[in-house]
Short mmCIF file of C-alpha atoms and ligand atoms in Angstrom, two decimals:
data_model
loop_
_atom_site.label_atom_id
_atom_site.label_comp_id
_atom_site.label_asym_id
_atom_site.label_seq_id
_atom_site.Cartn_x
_atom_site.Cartn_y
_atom_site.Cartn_z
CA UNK A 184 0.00 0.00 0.00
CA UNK A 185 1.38 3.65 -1.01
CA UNK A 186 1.62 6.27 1.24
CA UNK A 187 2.07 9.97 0.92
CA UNK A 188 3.27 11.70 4.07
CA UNK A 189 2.01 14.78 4.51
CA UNK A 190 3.73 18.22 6.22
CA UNK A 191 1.75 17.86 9.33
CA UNK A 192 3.34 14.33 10.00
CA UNK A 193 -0.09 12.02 9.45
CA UNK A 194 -0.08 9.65 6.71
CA UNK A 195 -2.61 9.95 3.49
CA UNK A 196 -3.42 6.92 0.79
CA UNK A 197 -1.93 7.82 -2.35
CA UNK A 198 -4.70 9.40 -5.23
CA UNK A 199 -3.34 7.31 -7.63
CA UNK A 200 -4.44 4.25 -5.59
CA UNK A 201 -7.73 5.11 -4.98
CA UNK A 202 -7.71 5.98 -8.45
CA UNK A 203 -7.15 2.12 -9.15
CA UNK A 204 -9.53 1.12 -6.96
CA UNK A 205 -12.07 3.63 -8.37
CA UNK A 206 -10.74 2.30 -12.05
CA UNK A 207 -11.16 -1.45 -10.98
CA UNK A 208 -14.71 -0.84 -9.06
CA UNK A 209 -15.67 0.33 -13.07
CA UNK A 210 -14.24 -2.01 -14.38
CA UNK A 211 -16.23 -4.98 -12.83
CA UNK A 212 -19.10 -2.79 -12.26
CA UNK A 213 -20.71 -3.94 -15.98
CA UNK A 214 -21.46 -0.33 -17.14
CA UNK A 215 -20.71 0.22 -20.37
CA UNK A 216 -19.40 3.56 -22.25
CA UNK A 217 -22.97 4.39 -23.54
CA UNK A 218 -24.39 4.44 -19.92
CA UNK A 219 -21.43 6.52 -18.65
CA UNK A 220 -22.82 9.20 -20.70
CA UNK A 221 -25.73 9.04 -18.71
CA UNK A 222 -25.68 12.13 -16.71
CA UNK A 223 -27.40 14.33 -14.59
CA UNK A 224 -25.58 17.05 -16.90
CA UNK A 225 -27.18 15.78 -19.84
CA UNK A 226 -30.36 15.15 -18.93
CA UNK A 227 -33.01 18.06 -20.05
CA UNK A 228 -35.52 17.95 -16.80
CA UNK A 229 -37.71 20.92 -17.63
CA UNK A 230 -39.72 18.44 -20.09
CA UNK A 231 -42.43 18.37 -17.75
CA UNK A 232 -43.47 17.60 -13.92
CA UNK A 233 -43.17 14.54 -14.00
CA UNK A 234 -39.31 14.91 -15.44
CA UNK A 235 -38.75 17.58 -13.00
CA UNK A 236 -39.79 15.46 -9.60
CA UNK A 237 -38.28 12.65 -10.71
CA UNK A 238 -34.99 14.68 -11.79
CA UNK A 239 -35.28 16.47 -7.96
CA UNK A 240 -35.31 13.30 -5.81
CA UNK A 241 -32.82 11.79 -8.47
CA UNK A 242 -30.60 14.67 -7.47
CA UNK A 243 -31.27 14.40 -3.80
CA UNK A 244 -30.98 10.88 -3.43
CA UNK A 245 -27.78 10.86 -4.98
CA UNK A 246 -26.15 14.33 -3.06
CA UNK A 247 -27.52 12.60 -0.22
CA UNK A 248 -26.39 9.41 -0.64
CA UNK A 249 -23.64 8.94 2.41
CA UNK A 250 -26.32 9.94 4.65
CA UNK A 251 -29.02 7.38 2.97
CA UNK A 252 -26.98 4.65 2.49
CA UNK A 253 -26.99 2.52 5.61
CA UNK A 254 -30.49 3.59 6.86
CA UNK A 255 -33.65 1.45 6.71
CA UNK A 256 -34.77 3.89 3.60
CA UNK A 257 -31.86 3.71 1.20
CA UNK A 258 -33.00 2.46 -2.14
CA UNK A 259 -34.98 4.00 -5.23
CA UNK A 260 -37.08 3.09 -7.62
CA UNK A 261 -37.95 4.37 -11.52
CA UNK A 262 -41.13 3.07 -12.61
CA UNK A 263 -43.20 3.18 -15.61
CA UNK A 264 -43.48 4.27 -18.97
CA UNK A 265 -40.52 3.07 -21.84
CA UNK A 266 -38.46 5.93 -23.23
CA UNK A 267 -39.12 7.78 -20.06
CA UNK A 268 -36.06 8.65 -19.08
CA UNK A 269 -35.55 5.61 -16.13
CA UNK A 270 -32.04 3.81 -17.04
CA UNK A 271 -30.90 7.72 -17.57
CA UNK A 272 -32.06 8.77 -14.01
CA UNK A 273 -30.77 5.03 -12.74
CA UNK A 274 -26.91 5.52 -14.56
CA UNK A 275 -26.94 9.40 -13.56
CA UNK A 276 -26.99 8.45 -9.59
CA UNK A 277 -24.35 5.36 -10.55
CA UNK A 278 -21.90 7.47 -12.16
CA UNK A 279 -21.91 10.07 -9.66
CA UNK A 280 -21.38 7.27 -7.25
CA UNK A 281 -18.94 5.19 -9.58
CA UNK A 282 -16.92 8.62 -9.63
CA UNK A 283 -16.78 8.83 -5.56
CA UNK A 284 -15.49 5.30 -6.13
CA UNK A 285 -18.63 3.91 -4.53
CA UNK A 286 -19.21 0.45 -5.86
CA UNK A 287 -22.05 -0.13 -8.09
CA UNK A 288 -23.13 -2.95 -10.16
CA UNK A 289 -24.87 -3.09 -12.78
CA UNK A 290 -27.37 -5.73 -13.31
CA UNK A 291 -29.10 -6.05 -16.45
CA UNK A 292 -32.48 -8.13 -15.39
CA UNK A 293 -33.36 -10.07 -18.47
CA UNK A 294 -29.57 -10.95 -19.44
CA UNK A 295 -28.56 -11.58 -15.49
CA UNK A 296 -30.92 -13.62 -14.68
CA UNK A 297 -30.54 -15.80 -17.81
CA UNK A 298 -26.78 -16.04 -16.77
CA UNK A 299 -27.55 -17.12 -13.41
CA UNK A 300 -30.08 -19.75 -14.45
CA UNK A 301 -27.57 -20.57 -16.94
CA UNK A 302 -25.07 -21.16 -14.45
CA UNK A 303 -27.25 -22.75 -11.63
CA UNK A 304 -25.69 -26.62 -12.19
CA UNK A 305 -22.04 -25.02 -11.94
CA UNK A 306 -22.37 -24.47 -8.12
CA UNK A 307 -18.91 -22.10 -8.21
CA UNK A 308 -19.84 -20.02 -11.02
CA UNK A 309 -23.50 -19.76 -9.54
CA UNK A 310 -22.84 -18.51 -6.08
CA UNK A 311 -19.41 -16.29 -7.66
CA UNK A 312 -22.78 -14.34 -9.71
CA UNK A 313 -24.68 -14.32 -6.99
CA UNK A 314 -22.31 -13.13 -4.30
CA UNK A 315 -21.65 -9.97 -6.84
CA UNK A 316 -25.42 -8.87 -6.84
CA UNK A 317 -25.95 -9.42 -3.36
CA UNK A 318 -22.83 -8.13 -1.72
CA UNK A 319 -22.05 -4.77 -3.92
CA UNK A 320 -22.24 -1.47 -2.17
CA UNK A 321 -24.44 -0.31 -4.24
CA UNK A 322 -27.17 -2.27 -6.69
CA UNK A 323 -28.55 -0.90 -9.68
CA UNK A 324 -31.61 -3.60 -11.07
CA UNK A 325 -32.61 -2.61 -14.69
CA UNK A 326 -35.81 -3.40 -16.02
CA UNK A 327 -36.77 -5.48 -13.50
CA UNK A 328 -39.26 -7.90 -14.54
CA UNK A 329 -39.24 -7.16 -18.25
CA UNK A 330 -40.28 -10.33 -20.01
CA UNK A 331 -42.10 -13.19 -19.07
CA UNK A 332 -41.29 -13.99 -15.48
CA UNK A 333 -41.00 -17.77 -14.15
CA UNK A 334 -40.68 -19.16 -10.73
CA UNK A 335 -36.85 -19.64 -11.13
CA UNK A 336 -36.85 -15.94 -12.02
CA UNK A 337 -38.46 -14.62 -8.37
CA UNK A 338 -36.88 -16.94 -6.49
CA UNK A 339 -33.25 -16.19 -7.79
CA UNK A 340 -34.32 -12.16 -7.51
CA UNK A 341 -36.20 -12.82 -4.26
CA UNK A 342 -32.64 -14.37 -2.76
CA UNK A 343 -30.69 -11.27 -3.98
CA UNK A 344 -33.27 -8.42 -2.86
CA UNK A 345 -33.81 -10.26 0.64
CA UNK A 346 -30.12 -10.49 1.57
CA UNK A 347 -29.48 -6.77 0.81
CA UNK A 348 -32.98 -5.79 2.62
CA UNK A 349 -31.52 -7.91 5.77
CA UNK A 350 -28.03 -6.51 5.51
CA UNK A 351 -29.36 -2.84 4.52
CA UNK A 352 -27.98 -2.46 0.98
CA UNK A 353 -28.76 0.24 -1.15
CA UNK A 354 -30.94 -1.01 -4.67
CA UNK A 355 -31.32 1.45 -7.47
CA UNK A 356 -34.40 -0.48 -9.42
CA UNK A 357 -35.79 0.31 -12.49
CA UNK A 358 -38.83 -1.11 -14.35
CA UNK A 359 -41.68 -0.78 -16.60
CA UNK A 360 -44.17 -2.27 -14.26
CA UNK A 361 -45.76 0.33 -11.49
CA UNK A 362 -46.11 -0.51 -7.66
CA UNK A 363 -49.55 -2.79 -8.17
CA UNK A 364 -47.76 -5.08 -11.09
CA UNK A 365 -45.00 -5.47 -9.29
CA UNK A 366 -46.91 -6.73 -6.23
CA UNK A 367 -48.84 -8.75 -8.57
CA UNK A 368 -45.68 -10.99 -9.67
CA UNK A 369 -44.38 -11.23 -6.29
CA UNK A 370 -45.68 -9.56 -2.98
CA UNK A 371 -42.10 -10.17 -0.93
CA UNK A 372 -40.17 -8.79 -3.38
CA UNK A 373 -41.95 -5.52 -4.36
CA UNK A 374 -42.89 -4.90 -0.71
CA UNK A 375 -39.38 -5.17 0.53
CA UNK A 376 -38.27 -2.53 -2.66
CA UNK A 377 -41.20 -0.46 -2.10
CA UNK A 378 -40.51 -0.52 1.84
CA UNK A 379 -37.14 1.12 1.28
CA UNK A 380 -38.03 3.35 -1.18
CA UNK A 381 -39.74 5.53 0.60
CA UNK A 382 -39.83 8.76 -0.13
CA UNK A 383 -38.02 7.56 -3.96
CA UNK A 384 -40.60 5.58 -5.78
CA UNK A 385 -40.95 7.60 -9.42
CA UNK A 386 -43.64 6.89 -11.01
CA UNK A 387 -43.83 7.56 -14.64
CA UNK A 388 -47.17 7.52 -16.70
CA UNK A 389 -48.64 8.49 -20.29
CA UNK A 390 -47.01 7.92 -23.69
CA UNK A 391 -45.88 11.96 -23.38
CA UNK A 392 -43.10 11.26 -21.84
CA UNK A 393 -41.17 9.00 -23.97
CA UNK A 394 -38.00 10.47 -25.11
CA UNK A 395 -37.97 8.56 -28.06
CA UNK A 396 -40.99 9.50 -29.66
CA UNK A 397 -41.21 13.14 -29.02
CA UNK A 398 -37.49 14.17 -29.21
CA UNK A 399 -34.93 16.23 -27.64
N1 ADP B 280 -35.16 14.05 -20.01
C1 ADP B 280 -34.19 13.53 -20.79
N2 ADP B 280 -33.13 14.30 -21.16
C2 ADP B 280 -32.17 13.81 -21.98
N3 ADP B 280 -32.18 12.55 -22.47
C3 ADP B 280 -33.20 11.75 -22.13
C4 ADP B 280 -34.25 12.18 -21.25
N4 ADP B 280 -35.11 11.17 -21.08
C5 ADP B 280 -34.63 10.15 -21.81
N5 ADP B 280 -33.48 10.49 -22.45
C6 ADP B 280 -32.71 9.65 -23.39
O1 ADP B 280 -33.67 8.90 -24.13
C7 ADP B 280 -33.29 7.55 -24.24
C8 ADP B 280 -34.33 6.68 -23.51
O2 ADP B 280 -34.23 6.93 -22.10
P1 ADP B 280 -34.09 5.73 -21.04
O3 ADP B 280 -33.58 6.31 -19.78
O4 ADP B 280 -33.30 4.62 -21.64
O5 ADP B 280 -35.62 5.31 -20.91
P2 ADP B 280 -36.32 4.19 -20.06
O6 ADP B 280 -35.25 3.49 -19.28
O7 ADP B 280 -37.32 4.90 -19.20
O8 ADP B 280 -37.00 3.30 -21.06
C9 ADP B 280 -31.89 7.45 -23.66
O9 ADP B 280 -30.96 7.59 -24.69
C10 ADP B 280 -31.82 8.64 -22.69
O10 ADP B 280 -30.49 9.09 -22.54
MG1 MG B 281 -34.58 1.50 -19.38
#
């Protein structure tokens, strides 16, 4: 470990090694170039109220964060219409946090969960996946739910979201479904995500407010 003494005789970690650390936590954190572009800079909130509340507690949640993060209430949730501006929201808290060097990783629902299913009669490689989602600092779930859902599905997510509820892990979570579909596919999960969400669910509804469709 690298040291830089400093004039007052105490000790300091040398910047270029929590630069490493802050390189590496990218590195494994699964977020690609694209989605490092996703910024709070970048991101026009004066679209409409909706885009402006959900930019606000965005913001707060994320200035906020070292105060959140080991409470009872430390996740947040984007729900709601596509094109809406969720992942953007989601990836503009994680890069603010990737660039404090705050681990977070990034966990694509539909292709993760096919991975871990895929990997579920390779005991090693199974519990190496699932030690990643459940033990990161920080969590970020996207499109949660998307797809047709099986059994194998909520139990696998139902595993990872009940550890980090138990050990008080932040989850950034976002998803197409609102609060009564997610309840609908499974009660423990969306209760325990809705539970620490308080004050951070987002809720985004009406074809208006899809990006895509009605531009920049
Ligand atoms: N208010 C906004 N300002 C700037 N870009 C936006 C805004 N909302 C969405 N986008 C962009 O539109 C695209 C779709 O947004 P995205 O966050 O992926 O939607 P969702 O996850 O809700 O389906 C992305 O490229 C995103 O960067
Ligand atoms: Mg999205």
């Amino acid at each position: 470990m690298t040291f830089l003494l400093l004039e007052d005789g105490t000790a300091k970690e040398c910047e270029c090694r929590a630069l490493r650390i802050a390189e590496e936590k990218l590195k494994i954190s699964g977020v690609s170039e694209e989605f490092r572009q996703m910024r709070f800079e970048n991101f026009s909130y004066e679209r409409s109220v909706e885009t402006i509340d959900a930019y606000l507690k965005a913001k707060s949640y994320s200035k906020n964060f070292s105060d959140i993060r080991a409470a009872r209430q430390n996740s947040i949730m984007f729900l709601g219409q596509v094109g809406s501006g969720k992942t953007h929201l989601s990836m503009a808290i994680a890069n603010s946090l990737l660039d404090k060097s705050i681990g977070v990783i990034y966990m694509p629902f539909r292709d993760s969960i096919t991975k871990i299913k895929q990997s579920i009669t390779d005991e090693v490689n199974y519990n190496k996946e699932m030690e990643l989602y459940k033990n990161a600092q920080v969590l970020l779930i996207d499109d949660l739910f998307k797809g047709s859902v099986t059994t194998a599905d909520i139990n696998a997510m139902f595993s990872i979201i009940n550890y980090r509820y138990m050990k008080k892990l932040p989850i950034i979570v976002s998803s197409e479904k609102n609060i009564n579909e997610l309840l609908a596919i499974d009660e423990a999960i969306a209760s325990r995500l809705i539970e620490t969400s308080k004050g951070f669910v987002i809720e985004f509804k009406g074809k208006h407010l899809n990006y895509r469709l009605v531009g920049a």
